[in-house]
Short mmCIF file of C-alpha atoms and ligand atoms in Angstrom, two decimals:
data_model
loop_
_atom_site.label_atom_id
_atom_site.label_comp_id
_atom_site.label_asym_id
_atom_site.label_seq_id
_atom_site.Cartn_x
_atom_site.Cartn_y
_atom_site.Cartn_z
CA UNK A 1301 0.00 0.00 0.00
CA UNK A 1302 1.23 3.53 -0.81
CA UNK A 1303 -1.04 5.57 1.38
CA UNK A 1304 -1.86 9.26 1.58
CA UNK A 1305 -4.35 10.65 4.07
CA UNK A 1306 -5.98 13.90 2.96
CA UNK A 1307 -7.24 15.86 5.93
CA UNK A 1308 -6.55 18.63 8.40
CA UNK A 1309 -4.86 18.51 11.84
CA UNK A 1310 -7.86 20.31 13.39
CA UNK A 1311 -10.52 18.10 11.82
CA UNK A 1312 -12.12 15.73 14.29
CA UNK A 1313 -12.81 13.05 11.69
CA UNK A 1314 -9.20 13.29 10.50
CA UNK A 1315 -8.18 12.68 14.12
CA UNK A 1316 -10.24 9.50 14.20
CA UNK A 1317 -8.38 8.00 11.22
CA UNK A 1318 -4.99 9.25 12.42
CA UNK A 1319 -5.48 7.47 15.78
CA UNK A 1320 -6.26 4.26 13.85
CA UNK A 1321 -3.26 4.65 11.52
CA UNK A 1322 -0.91 5.23 14.45
CA UNK A 1323 -2.42 2.24 16.28
CA UNK A 1324 -1.82 0.07 13.21
CA UNK A 1325 1.71 1.40 12.75
CA UNK A 1326 1.09 2.24 9.10
CA UNK A 1327 3.47 4.14 6.88
CA UNK A 1328 1.67 7.00 5.11
CA UNK A 1329 1.93 10.56 3.89
CA UNK A 1330 -0.31 13.24 5.36
CA UNK A 1331 -1.62 15.83 2.89
CA UNK A 1332 -3.03 18.89 4.64
CA UNK A 1333 -6.12 20.18 2.81
CA UNK A 1334 -7.35 23.75 3.22
CA UNK A 1335 -11.08 23.66 2.46
CA UNK A 1336 -11.05 27.46 2.37
CA UNK A 1337 -9.38 27.26 -1.04
CA UNK A 1338 -11.76 26.40 -3.92
CA UNK A 1339 -9.21 24.17 -5.66
CA UNK A 1340 -8.63 22.22 -2.45
CA UNK A 1341 -12.38 21.80 -1.95
CA UNK A 1342 -12.58 20.54 -5.53
CA UNK A 1343 -9.78 18.08 -4.79
CA UNK A 1344 -11.69 16.68 -1.79
CA UNK A 1345 -14.78 16.47 -4.00
CA UNK A 1346 -12.88 14.16 -6.31
CA UNK A 1347 -11.57 11.97 -3.47
CA UNK A 1348 -14.77 11.63 -1.46
CA UNK A 1349 -18.43 11.63 -2.58
CA UNK A 1350 -19.53 14.46 -0.26
CA UNK A 1351 -16.19 16.24 -0.42
CA UNK A 1352 -15.74 15.52 3.30
CA UNK A 1353 -12.41 15.04 4.99
CA UNK A 1354 -10.54 12.89 5.57
CA UNK A 1355 -10.13 10.72 2.49
CA UNK A 1356 -7.55 8.02 1.91
CA UNK A 1357 -5.72 7.47 -1.34
CA UNK A 1358 -4.07 4.11 -1.98
CA UNK A 1359 -1.91 4.71 -5.06
CA UNK A 1360 -0.84 1.10 -5.36
CA UNK A 1361 -4.44 -0.04 -5.56
CA UNK A 1362 -5.38 3.07 -7.58
CA UNK A 1363 -8.36 3.86 -5.37
CA UNK A 1364 -9.69 6.45 -2.95
CA UNK A 1365 -11.65 5.59 0.18
CA UNK A 1366 -14.06 7.94 1.99
CA UNK A 1367 -15.95 7.83 5.32
CA UNK A 1368 -13.81 7.30 8.40
CA UNK A 1369 -15.24 3.95 9.51
CA UNK A 1370 -14.86 2.58 5.98
CA UNK A 1371 -11.30 3.93 5.72
CA UNK A 1372 -10.36 2.25 8.98
CA UNK A 1373 -12.03 -0.99 7.90
CA UNK A 1374 -10.04 -0.83 4.64
CA UNK A 1375 -6.77 -0.35 6.54
CA UNK A 1376 -7.43 -2.90 9.28
CA UNK A 1377 -6.61 -6.02 7.30
CA UNK A 1378 -5.73 -7.97 10.45
CA UNK A 1379 -8.97 -7.14 12.33
CA UNK A 1380 -7.03 -5.41 15.07
CA UNK A 1381 -9.46 -2.49 15.46
CA UNK A 1382 -12.60 -4.18 14.12
CA UNK A 1383 -12.92 -7.74 15.38
CA UNK A 1384 -14.91 -10.23 13.36
CA UNK A 1385 -18.33 -11.50 14.47
CA UNK A 1386 -20.35 -10.37 17.47
CA UNK A 1387 -17.50 -8.38 19.03
CA UNK A 1388 -17.23 -6.41 15.78
CA UNK A 1389 -20.92 -5.57 15.91
CA UNK A 1390 -20.52 -4.04 19.37
CA UNK A 1391 -17.56 -2.02 18.12
CA UNK A 1392 -19.59 -0.71 15.17
CA UNK A 1393 -22.51 0.23 17.44
CA UNK A 1394 -20.26 2.40 19.62
CA UNK A 1395 -18.45 3.81 16.59
CA UNK A 1396 -21.87 4.98 15.31
CA UNK A 1397 -22.82 6.40 18.72
CA UNK A 1398 -19.66 8.52 18.94
CA UNK A 1399 -19.91 9.71 15.33
CA UNK A 1400 -23.64 10.39 15.22
CA UNK A 1401 -24.73 11.15 18.76
CA UNK A 1402 -21.62 12.83 20.17
CA UNK A 1403 -19.97 14.46 17.13
CA UNK A 1404 -23.35 14.85 15.45
CA UNK A 1405 -24.78 16.60 18.52
CA UNK A 1406 -21.71 18.78 19.05
CA UNK A 1407 -21.18 20.00 15.48
CA UNK A 1408 -24.28 22.30 15.37
CA UNK A 1409 -22.81 24.33 18.25
CA UNK A 1410 -19.71 25.02 16.14
CA UNK A 1411 -21.74 25.59 12.96
CA UNK A 1412 -24.05 28.04 14.76
CA UNK A 1413 -21.02 30.07 15.89
CA UNK A 1414 -19.49 30.01 12.42
CA UNK A 1415 -22.51 30.41 10.16
CA UNK A 1416 -25.59 31.67 12.05
CA UNK A 1417 -26.87 34.94 13.48
CA UNK A 1418 -25.95 35.46 17.11
CA UNK A 1419 -29.68 35.39 17.98
CA UNK A 1420 -30.05 31.83 16.64
CA UNK A 1421 -27.15 30.43 18.67
CA UNK A 1422 -28.83 29.84 22.07
CA UNK A 1423 -31.63 27.71 20.55
CA UNK A 1424 -29.21 25.51 18.62
CA UNK A 1425 -26.92 25.20 21.60
CA UNK A 1426 -29.71 24.20 23.99
CA UNK A 1427 -30.85 21.46 21.61
CA UNK A 1428 -27.29 20.18 21.19
CA UNK A 1429 -26.60 20.19 24.92
CA UNK A 1430 -29.73 18.11 25.57
CA UNK A 1431 -28.64 15.60 22.91
CA UNK A 1432 -25.13 15.44 24.37
CA UNK A 1433 -26.57 14.85 27.85
CA UNK A 1434 -28.45 11.82 26.51
CA UNK A 1435 -25.33 10.47 24.79
CA UNK A 1436 -23.14 11.05 27.87
CA UNK A 1437 -25.65 9.20 30.06
CA UNK A 1438 -25.61 6.19 27.73
CA UNK A 1439 -21.82 6.12 27.52
CA UNK A 1440 -21.59 6.45 31.32
CA UNK A 1441 -23.93 3.46 31.68
CA UNK A 1442 -21.87 1.44 29.18
CA UNK A 1443 -18.71 2.14 31.19
CA UNK A 1444 -20.28 1.42 34.59
CA UNK A 1445 -19.59 -2.16 35.73
CA UNK A 1446 -22.75 -4.29 35.96
CA UNK A 1447 -24.94 -1.50 34.53
CA UNK A 1448 -24.83 -2.46 30.88
CA UNK A 1449 -25.79 -5.52 28.89
CA UNK A 1450 -22.82 -4.64 26.69
CA UNK A 1451 -19.72 -5.19 28.82
CA UNK A 1452 -17.08 -2.55 28.20
CA UNK A 1453 -14.16 -4.69 29.38
CA UNK A 1454 -10.45 -3.84 29.46
CA UNK A 1455 -11.19 -0.16 30.11
CA UNK A 1456 -12.26 0.54 26.53
CA UNK A 1457 -15.75 1.13 25.21
CA UNK A 1458 -16.33 -2.32 23.67
CA UNK A 1459 -13.73 -4.90 24.64
CA UNK A 1460 -10.15 -4.25 23.56
CA UNK A 1461 -9.08 -0.90 22.02
CA UNK A 1462 -11.01 -0.58 18.77
CA UNK A 1463 -12.48 1.54 16.00
CA UNK A 1464 -15.02 2.80 18.54
CA UNK A 1465 -12.28 4.21 20.75
CA UNK A 1466 -10.71 5.90 17.69
CA UNK A 1467 -14.10 7.57 17.14
CA UNK A 1468 -14.44 8.42 20.84
CA UNK A 1469 -11.22 10.43 21.07
CA UNK A 1470 -12.10 13.41 18.83
CA UNK A 1471 -15.81 13.22 19.64
CA UNK A 1472 -15.22 13.52 23.40
CA UNK A 1473 -12.33 15.96 22.96
CA UNK A 1474 -14.43 18.56 21.15
CA UNK A 1475 -17.77 17.80 22.81
CA UNK A 1476 -16.14 17.92 26.24
CA UNK A 1477 -14.82 21.42 25.54
CA UNK A 1478 -18.25 22.70 24.52
CA UNK A 1479 -20.33 20.71 27.00
CA UNK A 1480 -18.16 19.24 29.78
CA UNK A 1481 -18.88 15.77 31.18
CA UNK A 1482 -16.98 16.06 34.49
CA UNK A 1483 -20.13 14.99 36.37
CA UNK A 1484 -19.90 11.54 34.69
CA UNK A 1485 -17.11 9.74 36.59
CA UNK A 1486 -16.72 6.67 34.36
CA UNK A 1487 -16.86 8.73 31.18
CA UNK A 1488 -14.29 11.16 32.60
CA UNK A 1489 -11.95 8.32 33.59
CA UNK A 1490 -12.38 6.74 30.14
CA UNK A 1491 -11.45 10.06 28.48
CA UNK A 1492 -8.30 10.25 30.62
CA UNK A 1493 -7.35 6.72 29.51
CA UNK A 1494 -8.00 7.70 25.90
CA UNK A 1495 -5.81 10.81 25.92
CA UNK A 1496 -3.02 8.86 27.62
CA UNK A 1497 -2.97 6.31 24.79
CA UNK A 1498 0.18 7.11 22.71
CA UNK A 1499 -1.71 7.20 19.37
CA UNK A 1500 -4.30 9.65 20.75
CA UNK A 1501 -1.71 11.75 22.61
CA UNK A 1502 0.22 12.10 19.35
CA UNK A 1503 -2.86 13.26 17.44
CA UNK A 1504 -3.75 15.86 20.09
CA UNK A 1505 -0.15 17.03 20.19
CA UNK A 1506 -0.12 17.49 16.41
CA UNK A 1507 -3.35 19.52 16.65
CA UNK A 1508 -1.89 21.99 19.16
CA UNK A 1509 -0.41 24.48 16.64
CA UNK A 1510 -3.84 24.68 14.94
CA UNK A 1511 -6.18 24.93 17.91
CA UNK A 1512 -6.14 28.74 17.88
CA UNK A 1513 -8.31 28.44 14.74
CA UNK A 1514 -11.04 26.57 16.64
CA UNK A 1515 -13.89 29.07 17.17
CA UNK A 1516 -14.11 28.16 20.88
CA UNK A 1517 -10.35 28.25 21.42
CA UNK A 1518 -10.78 30.22 24.64
CA UNK A 1519 -12.58 27.19 26.16
CA UNK A 1520 -9.80 24.68 25.35
CA UNK A 1521 -8.22 23.51 28.63
CA UNK A 1522 -4.61 24.66 29.06
CA UNK A 1523 -3.24 21.10 29.00
CA UNK A 1524 -4.33 20.70 25.35
CA UNK A 1525 -2.96 24.00 24.02
N1 GSH B 586 -19.26 10.84 8.08
C1 GSH B 586 -18.03 11.46 7.65
C2 GSH B 586 -17.91 12.83 8.29
C3 GSH B 586 -16.71 13.63 7.78
C4 GSH B 586 -16.82 15.11 8.12
O1 GSH B 586 -17.90 15.62 8.49
N2 GSH B 586 -15.70 15.82 7.99
C5 GSH B 586 -15.70 17.25 8.23
C6 GSH B 586 -14.38 17.66 8.90
S1 GSH B 586 -14.22 17.03 10.55
C7 GSH B 586 -15.73 18.01 6.92
O2 GSH B 586 -15.24 17.54 5.91
N3 GSH B 586 -16.27 19.23 6.95
C8 GSH B 586 -16.24 20.14 5.85
C9 GSH B 586 -17.53 20.29 5.14
O3 GSH B 586 -18.53 19.67 5.54
O4 GSH B 586 -17.55 21.04 4.19
C10 GSH B 586 -16.85 10.55 8.00
O5 GSH B 586 -16.94 9.75 8.94
O6 GSH B 586 -15.84 10.60 7.26
#
């Protein structure tokens, strides 16, 4: 494989794939894409159906892969991050929860700040915070021994470290800045384990020089800047 990941060091979904690539010890080039430039946006449009980042290019196979979970599945030939069978189903469930119900709930807060009138922001934010509260409660239950039908095990969200934990890192990083979860002890402890993982620590370290561009930079805890 001759791999290039097209993304941005501030992009949460790029973080998810970077954590996976570092976990898998893959050799690859990183191509920083500036979606503010029309030609760069057009480039992403050619690599990925919705023009979303990140996208993976495998030159040897002459193909491009989009959508983070699909990219990671493509890379994980040895089923290290996505086990086969029932365990894999649990991993996919939690991958979806972090992408859709944590990132998906958090993103409107950022979009409202970037693209909406100031007057519209409180309504969007209130809706997002309520959705995040529901997601946090479910994750807390999953991580609480004897509370869930789906045993977390080994300190990770679904058995051993997996695709779902790759998804959890950026989702909880950004959501936790905008809507903290300190009142959820198991979730908070899980996040501390995540950020201590060398792959995740490396991704967050690489994001540091870019975090001043995050619209809520003033809320980023000092330890991440
Ligand atoms: N479901 C997609 C989501 C990717 C996504 O939303 N990426 C964001 C960056 S974190 C993006 O490309 N935003 C730019 C845009 O929507 O124009 C995935 O998992 O790859």
